[in-house]
């Protein structure tokens, strides 16, 4: 398997623009996670899905953030409108098992810069 | 206060030398602890998982220890190589809670 695939790898945009990050999880993994990583705060869970259903979205910063998983092989994280403080690396991860037992398999990340 | 604290925040070591990274946690009730390695510009990759009953586990030149009584774990790197330059992240999970607790990582730089 190719692993978790994320796109784009890098995104530079201006404040107020819409940003869409994409993720293809490992086939057969029932859990999909979106994380944000910054130097100050480290890795933070934004939202996770089980069998395409959002389970915990309490980490989503505000209404500007939304995530969808229309099928088992695709998920998106959207920021609208984007702000400079959203600049971070966004990781998608998938897992065979529930979060407190399963190994997380991370993608390469999407580095977002909002000017 | 973060439930997982890692030290040192960063260190520089000479190639071939050993080093030990520390992870202290307050997560309860403890389920398991994982160490992840994150190369620059890449996603984290799991190195090892420690459960309550395990004291020591090795993965090549990496050896993790766990003391569940004092809520401490360490990751020892033996005979370091340039490819060991990375951030090492300690991740702790609790029973009945699907939210993992992440440390901010130990940044290791191995120099020739």
PDB file of C-alpha atoms in Angstrom:
ATOM      1  CA  UNK A   1       0.000   0.000   0.000  1.00  0.00           C
ATOM      2  CA  UNK A   2       1.192   3.541  -0.741  1.00  0.00           C
ATOM      3  CA  UNK A   3       0.420   4.803   2.741  1.00  0.00           C
ATOM      4  CA  UNK A   4      -1.670   7.827   3.614  1.00  0.00           C
ATOM      5  CA  UNK A   5      -1.631  10.313   0.759  1.00  0.00           C
ATOM      6  CA  UNK A   6      -2.120  14.027   1.325  1.00  0.00           C
ATOM      7  CA  UNK A   7      -2.357  16.939  -1.067  1.00  0.00           C
ATOM      8  CA  UNK A   8      -1.194  19.557  -1.563  1.00  0.00           C
ATOM      9  CA  UNK A   9       2.186  19.248   0.180  1.00  0.00           C
ATOM     10  CA  UNK A  10       2.547  22.995   0.309  1.00  0.00           C
ATOM     11  CA  UNK A  11      -0.040  25.744   0.090  1.00  0.00           C
ATOM     12  CA  UNK A  12       0.533  29.470   0.256  1.00  0.00           C
ATOM     13  CA  UNK A  13      -2.534  31.643   0.237  1.00  0.00           C
ATOM     14  CA  UNK A  14      -3.734  35.045   1.256  1.00  0.00           C
ATOM     15  CA  UNK A  15      -5.868  35.812   4.249  1.00  0.00           C
ATOM     16  CA  UNK A  16      -9.547  35.382   3.485  1.00  0.00           C
ATOM     17  CA  UNK A  17      -9.092  32.715   0.838  1.00  0.00           C
ATOM     18  CA  UNK A  18     -10.569  29.252   1.039  1.00  0.00           C
ATOM     19  CA  UNK A  19      -8.181  26.344   1.582  1.00  0.00           C
ATOM     20  CA  UNK A  20      -8.987  22.696   0.941  1.00  0.00           C
ATOM     21  CA  UNK A  21      -6.673  19.917   2.077  1.00  0.00           C
ATOM     22  CA  UNK A  22      -7.163  16.371   0.852  1.00  0.00           C
ATOM     23  CA  UNK A  23      -6.418  12.943   2.233  1.00  0.00           C
ATOM     24  CA  UNK A  24      -6.591   9.363   1.040  1.00  0.00           C
ATOM     25  CA  UNK A  25      -6.250   6.914   3.956  1.00  0.00           C
ATOM     26  CA  UNK A  26      -4.752   3.445   3.845  1.00  0.00           C
ATOM     27  CA  UNK A  27      -7.247   0.999   2.384  1.00  0.00           C
ATOM     28  CA  UNK A  28      -9.040  -0.979   5.072  1.00  0.00           C
ATOM     29  CA  UNK A  29      -8.371   1.499   7.862  1.00  0.00           C
ATOM     30  CA  UNK A  30     -11.638   2.399   9.570  1.00  0.00           C
ATOM     31  CA  UNK A  31     -10.358   5.459  11.402  1.00  0.00           C
ATOM     32  CA  UNK A  32      -9.202   8.742   9.884  1.00  0.00           C
ATOM     33  CA  UNK A  33      -7.740  11.659  11.804  1.00  0.00           C
ATOM     34  CA  UNK A  34      -6.877  15.272  11.017  1.00  0.00           C
ATOM     35  CA  UNK A  35      -4.102  16.822  13.113  1.00  0.00           C
ATOM     36  CA  UNK A  36      -2.474  20.241  13.142  1.00  0.00           C
ATOM     37  CA  UNK A  37       1.170  20.695  14.152  1.00  0.00           C
ATOM     38  CA  UNK A  38       2.852  23.910  15.226  1.00  0.00           C
ATOM     39  CA  UNK A  39       6.108  24.562  17.036  1.00  0.00           C
ATOM     40  CA  UNK A  40       4.296  26.093  19.975  1.00  0.00           C
ATOM     41  CA  UNK A  41       1.573  23.511  20.502  1.00  0.00           C
ATOM     42  CA  UNK A  42       2.886  20.341  18.884  1.00  0.00           C
ATOM     43  CA  UNK A  43       0.362  17.917  17.400  1.00  0.00           C
ATOM     44  CA  UNK A  44      -3.291  18.660  18.084  1.00  0.00           C
ATOM     45  CA  UNK A  45      -6.263  16.532  17.086  1.00  0.00           C
ATOM     46  CA  UNK A  46      -8.813  18.461  15.062  1.00  0.00           C
ATOM     47  CA  UNK A  47     -11.329  15.757  14.202  1.00  0.00           C
ATOM     48  CA  UNK A  48     -11.560  12.034  13.637  1.00  0.00           C
ATOM     49  CA  UNK A  49     -13.891   9.757  11.711  1.00  0.00           C
ATOM     50  CA  UNK A  50     -14.885   6.137  12.182  1.00  0.00           C
ATOM     51  CA  UNK A  51     -16.342   4.422   9.134  1.00  0.00           C
ATOM     52  CA  UNK A  52     -16.763   7.829   7.469  1.00  0.00           C
ATOM     53  CA  UNK A  53     -18.768   9.245  10.397  1.00  0.00           C
ATOM     54  CA  UNK A  54     -17.333  12.167  12.419  1.00  0.00           C
ATOM     55  CA  UNK A  55     -16.895  11.017  16.011  1.00  0.00           C
ATOM     56  CA  UNK A  56     -15.047  13.821  17.780  1.00  0.00           C
ATOM     57  CA  UNK A  57     -14.747  17.294  16.293  1.00  0.00           C
ATOM     58  CA  UNK A  58     -14.119  19.113  19.559  1.00  0.00           C
ATOM     59  CA  UNK A  59     -10.644  20.057  18.376  1.00  0.00           C
ATOM     60  CA  UNK A  60     -11.859  22.036  15.394  1.00  0.00           C
ATOM     61  CA  UNK A  61     -10.857  25.600  16.256  1.00  0.00           C
ATOM     62  CA  UNK A  62     -13.965  27.389  15.052  1.00  0.00           C
ATOM     63  CA  UNK A  63     -16.660  27.442  12.426  1.00  0.00           C
ATOM     64  CA  UNK A  64     -14.153  28.406   9.781  1.00  0.00           C
ATOM     65  CA  UNK A  65     -12.938  24.802   9.839  1.00  0.00           C
ATOM     66  CA  UNK A  66     -14.942  21.929   8.389  1.00  0.00           C
ATOM     67  CA  UNK A  67     -14.114  18.335   7.492  1.00  0.00           C
ATOM     68  CA  UNK A  68     -15.892  15.739   5.417  1.00  0.00           C
ATOM     69  CA  UNK A  69     -15.418  12.101   4.581  1.00  0.00           C
ATOM     70  CA  UNK A  70     -17.776  11.258   1.721  1.00  0.00           C
ATOM     71  CA  UNK A  71     -16.401   7.730   1.358  1.00  0.00           C
ATOM     72  CA  UNK A  72     -13.855   5.373   2.860  1.00  0.00           C
ATOM     73  CA  UNK A  73     -11.049   6.507   0.585  1.00  0.00           C
ATOM     74  CA  UNK A  74     -11.270  10.290   0.728  1.00  0.00           C
ATOM     75  CA  UNK A  75     -11.486  13.114   3.226  1.00  0.00           C
ATOM     76  CA  UNK A  76     -11.161  16.884   3.059  1.00  0.00           C
ATOM     77  CA  UNK A  77     -10.363  19.592   5.580  1.00  0.00           C
ATOM     78  CA  UNK A  78     -11.557  23.016   4.562  1.00  0.00           C
ATOM     79  CA  UNK A  79     -10.725  26.411   6.035  1.00  0.00           C
ATOM     80  CA  UNK A  80     -12.914  29.313   4.970  1.00  0.00           C
ATOM     81  CA  UNK A  81     -11.930  32.082   5.343  1.00  0.00           C
ATOM     82  CA  UNK A  82      -8.286  31.404   6.159  1.00  0.00           C
ATOM     83  CA  UNK A  83      -6.317  33.550   8.633  1.00  0.00           C
ATOM     84  CA  UNK A  84      -2.557  33.918   9.273  1.00  0.00           C
ATOM     85  CA  UNK A  85      -2.896  32.056  12.583  1.00  0.00           C
ATOM     86  CA  UNK A  86      -4.012  28.982  10.620  1.00  0.00           C
ATOM     87  CA  UNK A  87      -0.471  28.628   9.281  1.00  0.00           C
ATOM     88  CA  UNK A  88       0.728  25.176  10.342  1.00  0.00           C
ATOM     89  CA  UNK A  89       1.388  21.684   9.059  1.00  0.00           C
ATOM     90  CA  UNK A  90      -1.799  19.656   8.754  1.00  0.00           C
ATOM     91  CA  UNK A  91      -1.496  15.906   8.998  1.00  0.00           C
ATOM     92  CA  UNK A  92      -3.963  13.247   8.044  1.00  0.00           C
ATOM     93  CA  UNK A  93      -3.569   9.842   9.702  1.00  0.00           C
ATOM     94  CA  UNK A  94      -5.428   6.563   9.514  1.00  0.00           C
ATOM     95  CA  UNK A  95      -5.655   3.563  11.809  1.00  0.00           C
ATOM     96  CA  UNK A  96      -7.030   0.035  11.880  1.00  0.00           C
ATOM     97  CA  UNK A  97      -8.142   0.312  15.464  1.00  0.00           C
ATOM     98  CA  UNK A  98      -9.695   2.847  17.796  1.00  0.00           C
ATOM     99  CA  UNK A  99      -7.494   5.814  18.791  1.00  0.00           C
ATOM    100  CA  UNK A 100      -6.339   4.623  22.191  1.00  0.00           C
ATOM    101  CA  UNK A 101      -5.048   1.288  20.925  1.00  0.00           C
ATOM    102  CA  UNK A 102      -4.271   1.518  17.231  1.00  0.00           C
ATOM    103  CA  UNK A 103      -1.065   2.687  15.611  1.00  0.00           C
ATOM    104  CA  UNK A 104      -1.464   5.925  13.707  1.00  0.00           C
ATOM    105  CA  UNK A 105      -0.152   5.992  10.142  1.00  0.00           C
ATOM    106  CA  UNK A 106       0.523   9.577   9.140  1.00  0.00           C
ATOM    107  CA  UNK A 107       0.704  11.171   5.734  1.00  0.00           C
ATOM    108  CA  UNK A 108       3.524  13.504   4.768  1.00  0.00           C
ATOM    109  CA  UNK A 109       1.519  16.550   5.793  1.00  0.00           C
ATOM    110  CA  UNK A 110       0.282  19.711   4.090  1.00  0.00           C
ATOM    111  CA  UNK A 111       2.242  22.826   5.023  1.00  0.00           C
ATOM    112  CA  UNK A 112      -0.110  25.807   4.965  1.00  0.00           C
ATOM    113  CA  UNK A 113       1.073  29.390   4.966  1.00  0.00           C
ATOM    114  CA  UNK A 114      -1.538  32.138   5.148  1.00  0.00           C
ATOM    115  CA  UNK A 115      -0.190  35.590   4.364  1.00  0.00           C
TER     116      UNK A 115
ATOM    117  CA  UNK B   1      -0.812  21.892  31.854  1.00  0.00           C
ATOM    118  CA  UNK B   2       0.204  19.377  29.224  1.00  0.00           C
ATOM    119  CA  UNK B   3      -0.368  15.775  30.292  1.00  0.00           C
ATOM    120  CA  UNK B   4       2.851  14.688  28.583  1.00  0.00           C
ATOM    121  CA  UNK B   5       6.150  16.452  29.202  1.00  0.00           C
ATOM    122  CA  UNK B   6       9.308  15.557  27.302  1.00  0.00           C
ATOM    123  CA  UNK B   7      12.901  16.431  28.076  1.00  0.00           C
ATOM    124  CA  UNK B   8      15.305  17.593  26.933  1.00  0.00           C
ATOM    125  CA  UNK B   9      13.533  19.786  24.386  1.00  0.00           C
ATOM    126  CA  UNK B  10      16.520  19.445  22.082  1.00  0.00           C
ATOM    127  CA  UNK B  11      19.992  17.953  22.105  1.00  0.00           C
ATOM    128  CA  UNK B  12      22.997  17.594  19.861  1.00  0.00           C
ATOM    129  CA  UNK B  13      25.053  14.410  19.973  1.00  0.00           C
ATOM    130  CA  UNK B  14      28.079  13.088  18.150  1.00  0.00           C
ATOM    131  CA  UNK B  15      27.616  10.240  15.734  1.00  0.00           C
ATOM    132  CA  UNK B  16      28.222   6.933  17.453  1.00  0.00           C
ATOM    133  CA  UNK B  17      27.276   8.190  20.914  1.00  0.00           C
ATOM    134  CA  UNK B  18      24.254   7.115  22.960  1.00  0.00           C
ATOM    135  CA  UNK B  19      21.455   9.321  24.236  1.00  0.00           C
ATOM    136  CA  UNK B  20      18.328   9.002  26.366  1.00  0.00           C
ATOM    137  CA  UNK B  21      15.096  10.912  25.945  1.00  0.00           C
ATOM    138  CA  UNK B  22      12.587  11.299  28.765  1.00  0.00           C
ATOM    139  CA  UNK B  23       8.797  11.355  28.822  1.00  0.00           C
ATOM    140  CA  UNK B  24       6.754  12.065  31.969  1.00  0.00           C
ATOM    141  CA  UNK B  25       2.991  11.800  31.883  1.00  0.00           C
ATOM    142  CA  UNK B  26      -0.030  12.312  34.096  1.00  0.00           C
ATOM    143  CA  UNK B  27      -2.541  10.487  31.881  1.00  0.00           C
ATOM    144  CA  UNK B  28      -4.809   8.185  33.869  1.00  0.00           C
ATOM    145  CA  UNK B  29      -5.950   5.435  33.764  1.00  0.00           C
ATOM    146  CA  UNK B  30      -2.946   4.494  31.664  1.00  0.00           C
ATOM    147  CA  UNK B  31      -3.511   2.301  28.612  1.00  0.00           C
ATOM    148  CA  UNK B  32      -0.361   2.492  26.510  1.00  0.00           C
ATOM    149  CA  UNK B  33       2.492   4.722  25.447  1.00  0.00           C
ATOM    150  CA  UNK B  34       3.992   5.041  21.981  1.00  0.00           C
ATOM    151  CA  UNK B  35       7.162   6.657  20.759  1.00  0.00           C
ATOM    152  CA  UNK B  36       7.004   8.152  17.277  1.00  0.00           C
ATOM    153  CA  UNK B  37       9.922   9.349  15.163  1.00  0.00           C
ATOM    154  CA  UNK B  38       9.340  12.335  12.927  1.00  0.00           C
ATOM    155  CA  UNK B  39      11.950  13.171  10.303  1.00  0.00           C
ATOM    156  CA  UNK B  40      12.072  16.767   9.101  1.00  0.00           C
ATOM    157  CA  UNK B  41       9.309  17.410   6.591  1.00  0.00           C
ATOM    158  CA  UNK B  42       7.725  13.992   7.101  1.00  0.00           C
ATOM    159  CA  UNK B  43       4.901  12.524   9.143  1.00  0.00           C
ATOM    160  CA  UNK B  44       5.545  10.710  12.446  1.00  0.00           C
ATOM    161  CA  UNK B  45       6.225   6.975  12.337  1.00  0.00           C
ATOM    162  CA  UNK B  46       5.658   4.629  15.261  1.00  0.00           C
ATOM    163  CA  UNK B  47       8.815   3.150  16.810  1.00  0.00           C
ATOM    164  CA  UNK B  48       7.381   1.169  19.685  1.00  0.00           C
ATOM    165  CA  UNK B  49       4.379   0.723  21.939  1.00  0.00           C
ATOM    166  CA  UNK B  50       4.539   0.081  25.684  1.00  0.00           C
ATOM    167  CA  UNK B  51       1.644  -1.355  27.676  1.00  0.00           C
ATOM    168  CA  UNK B  52       1.214  -1.403  31.428  1.00  0.00           C
ATOM    169  CA  UNK B  53       2.915  -4.764  31.932  1.00  0.00           C
ATOM    170  CA  UNK B  54       5.964  -4.031  29.798  1.00  0.00           C
ATOM    171  CA  UNK B  55       9.141  -2.544  31.242  1.00  0.00           C
ATOM    172  CA  UNK B  56      11.455  -2.647  28.256  1.00  0.00           C
ATOM    173  CA  UNK B  57      11.069  -3.039  24.514  1.00  0.00           C
ATOM    174  CA  UNK B  58      13.650  -2.757  21.757  1.00  0.00           C
ATOM    175  CA  UNK B  59      13.409  -1.894  18.095  1.00  0.00           C
ATOM    176  CA  UNK B  60      16.870  -2.141  16.603  1.00  0.00           C
ATOM    177  CA  UNK B  61      19.047   0.532  18.211  1.00  0.00           C
ATOM    178  CA  UNK B  62      16.034   2.051  19.971  1.00  0.00           C
ATOM    179  CA  UNK B  63      15.112   0.805  23.448  1.00  0.00           C
ATOM    180  CA  UNK B  64      12.056   2.102  25.278  1.00  0.00           C
ATOM    181  CA  UNK B  65      11.441   1.680  28.989  1.00  0.00           C
ATOM    182  CA  UNK B  66       8.331   2.253  31.041  1.00  0.00           C
ATOM    183  CA  UNK B  67       7.839   2.772  34.754  1.00  0.00           C
ATOM    184  CA  UNK B  68       4.075   2.884  35.230  1.00  0.00           C
ATOM    185  CA  UNK B  69       4.431   3.587  38.945  1.00  0.00           C
ATOM    186  CA  UNK B  70       6.341   6.821  38.449  1.00  0.00           C
ATOM    187  CA  UNK B  71       4.629   7.493  35.091  1.00  0.00           C
ATOM    188  CA  UNK B  72       7.875   7.823  33.224  1.00  0.00           C
ATOM    189  CA  UNK B  73       9.181   6.445  29.958  1.00  0.00           C
ATOM    190  CA  UNK B  74      12.512   6.781  28.263  1.00  0.00           C
ATOM    191  CA  UNK B  75      13.794   6.170  24.768  1.00  0.00           C
ATOM    192  CA  UNK B  76      17.445   5.184  24.514  1.00  0.00           C
ATOM    193  CA  UNK B  77      19.280   5.478  21.212  1.00  0.00           C
ATOM    194  CA  UNK B  78      22.409   3.351  20.974  1.00  0.00           C
ATOM    195  CA  UNK B  79      25.339   4.136  18.675  1.00  0.00           C
ATOM    196  CA  UNK B  80      23.561   7.072  17.071  1.00  0.00           C
ATOM    197  CA  UNK B  81      23.616   7.553  13.320  1.00  0.00           C
ATOM    198  CA  UNK B  82      23.048  10.656  11.220  1.00  0.00           C
ATOM    199  CA  UNK B  83      19.662   9.234  10.232  1.00  0.00           C
ATOM    200  CA  UNK B  84      18.583   9.399  13.875  1.00  0.00           C
ATOM    201  CA  UNK B  85      18.336  13.186  13.546  1.00  0.00           C
ATOM    202  CA  UNK B  86      14.616  13.743  14.074  1.00  0.00           C
ATOM    203  CA  UNK B  87      11.952  14.707  16.559  1.00  0.00           C
ATOM    204  CA  UNK B  88      10.828  11.928  18.909  1.00  0.00           C
ATOM    205  CA  UNK B  89       7.261  12.272  20.124  1.00  0.00           C
ATOM    206  CA  UNK B  90       5.815  10.528  23.174  1.00  0.00           C
ATOM    207  CA  UNK B  91       2.085   9.734  22.887  1.00  0.00           C
ATOM    208  CA  UNK B  92       0.057   8.411  25.816  1.00  0.00           C
ATOM    209  CA  UNK B  93      -3.459   7.000  25.801  1.00  0.00           C
ATOM    210  CA  UNK B  94      -5.940   6.360  28.588  1.00  0.00           C
ATOM    211  CA  UNK B  95      -8.571   3.654  28.958  1.00  0.00           C
ATOM    212  CA  UNK B  96     -11.990   4.850  27.959  1.00  0.00           C
ATOM    213  CA  UNK B  97     -10.701   7.993  26.315  1.00  0.00           C
ATOM    214  CA  UNK B  98     -10.117   8.136  22.580  1.00  0.00           C
ATOM    215  CA  UNK B  99      -8.157  11.386  22.831  1.00  0.00           C
ATOM    216  CA  UNK B 100      -4.418  10.800  22.800  1.00  0.00           C
ATOM    217  CA  UNK B 101      -2.055  13.002  24.789  1.00  0.00           C
ATOM    218  CA  UNK B 102       0.956  14.169  22.784  1.00  0.00           C
ATOM    219  CA  UNK B 103       4.265  15.467  24.019  1.00  0.00           C
ATOM    220  CA  UNK B 104       5.898  18.283  22.075  1.00  0.00           C
ATOM    221  CA  UNK B 105       8.827  16.093  21.129  1.00  0.00           C
ATOM    222  CA  UNK B 106      12.551  15.777  21.725  1.00  0.00           C
ATOM    223  CA  UNK B 107      14.526  17.289  18.850  1.00  0.00           C
ATOM    224  CA  UNK B 108      17.696  15.244  18.286  1.00  0.00           C
ATOM    225  CA  UNK B 109      20.515  16.365  16.007  1.00  0.00           C
ATOM    226  CA  UNK B 110      23.330  13.910  15.313  1.00  0.00           C
ATOM    227  CA  UNK B 111      26.518  15.476  14.001  1.00  0.00           C
ATOM    228  CA  UNK B 112      29.455  13.687  12.370  1.00  0.00           C
TER     229      UNK B 112
END
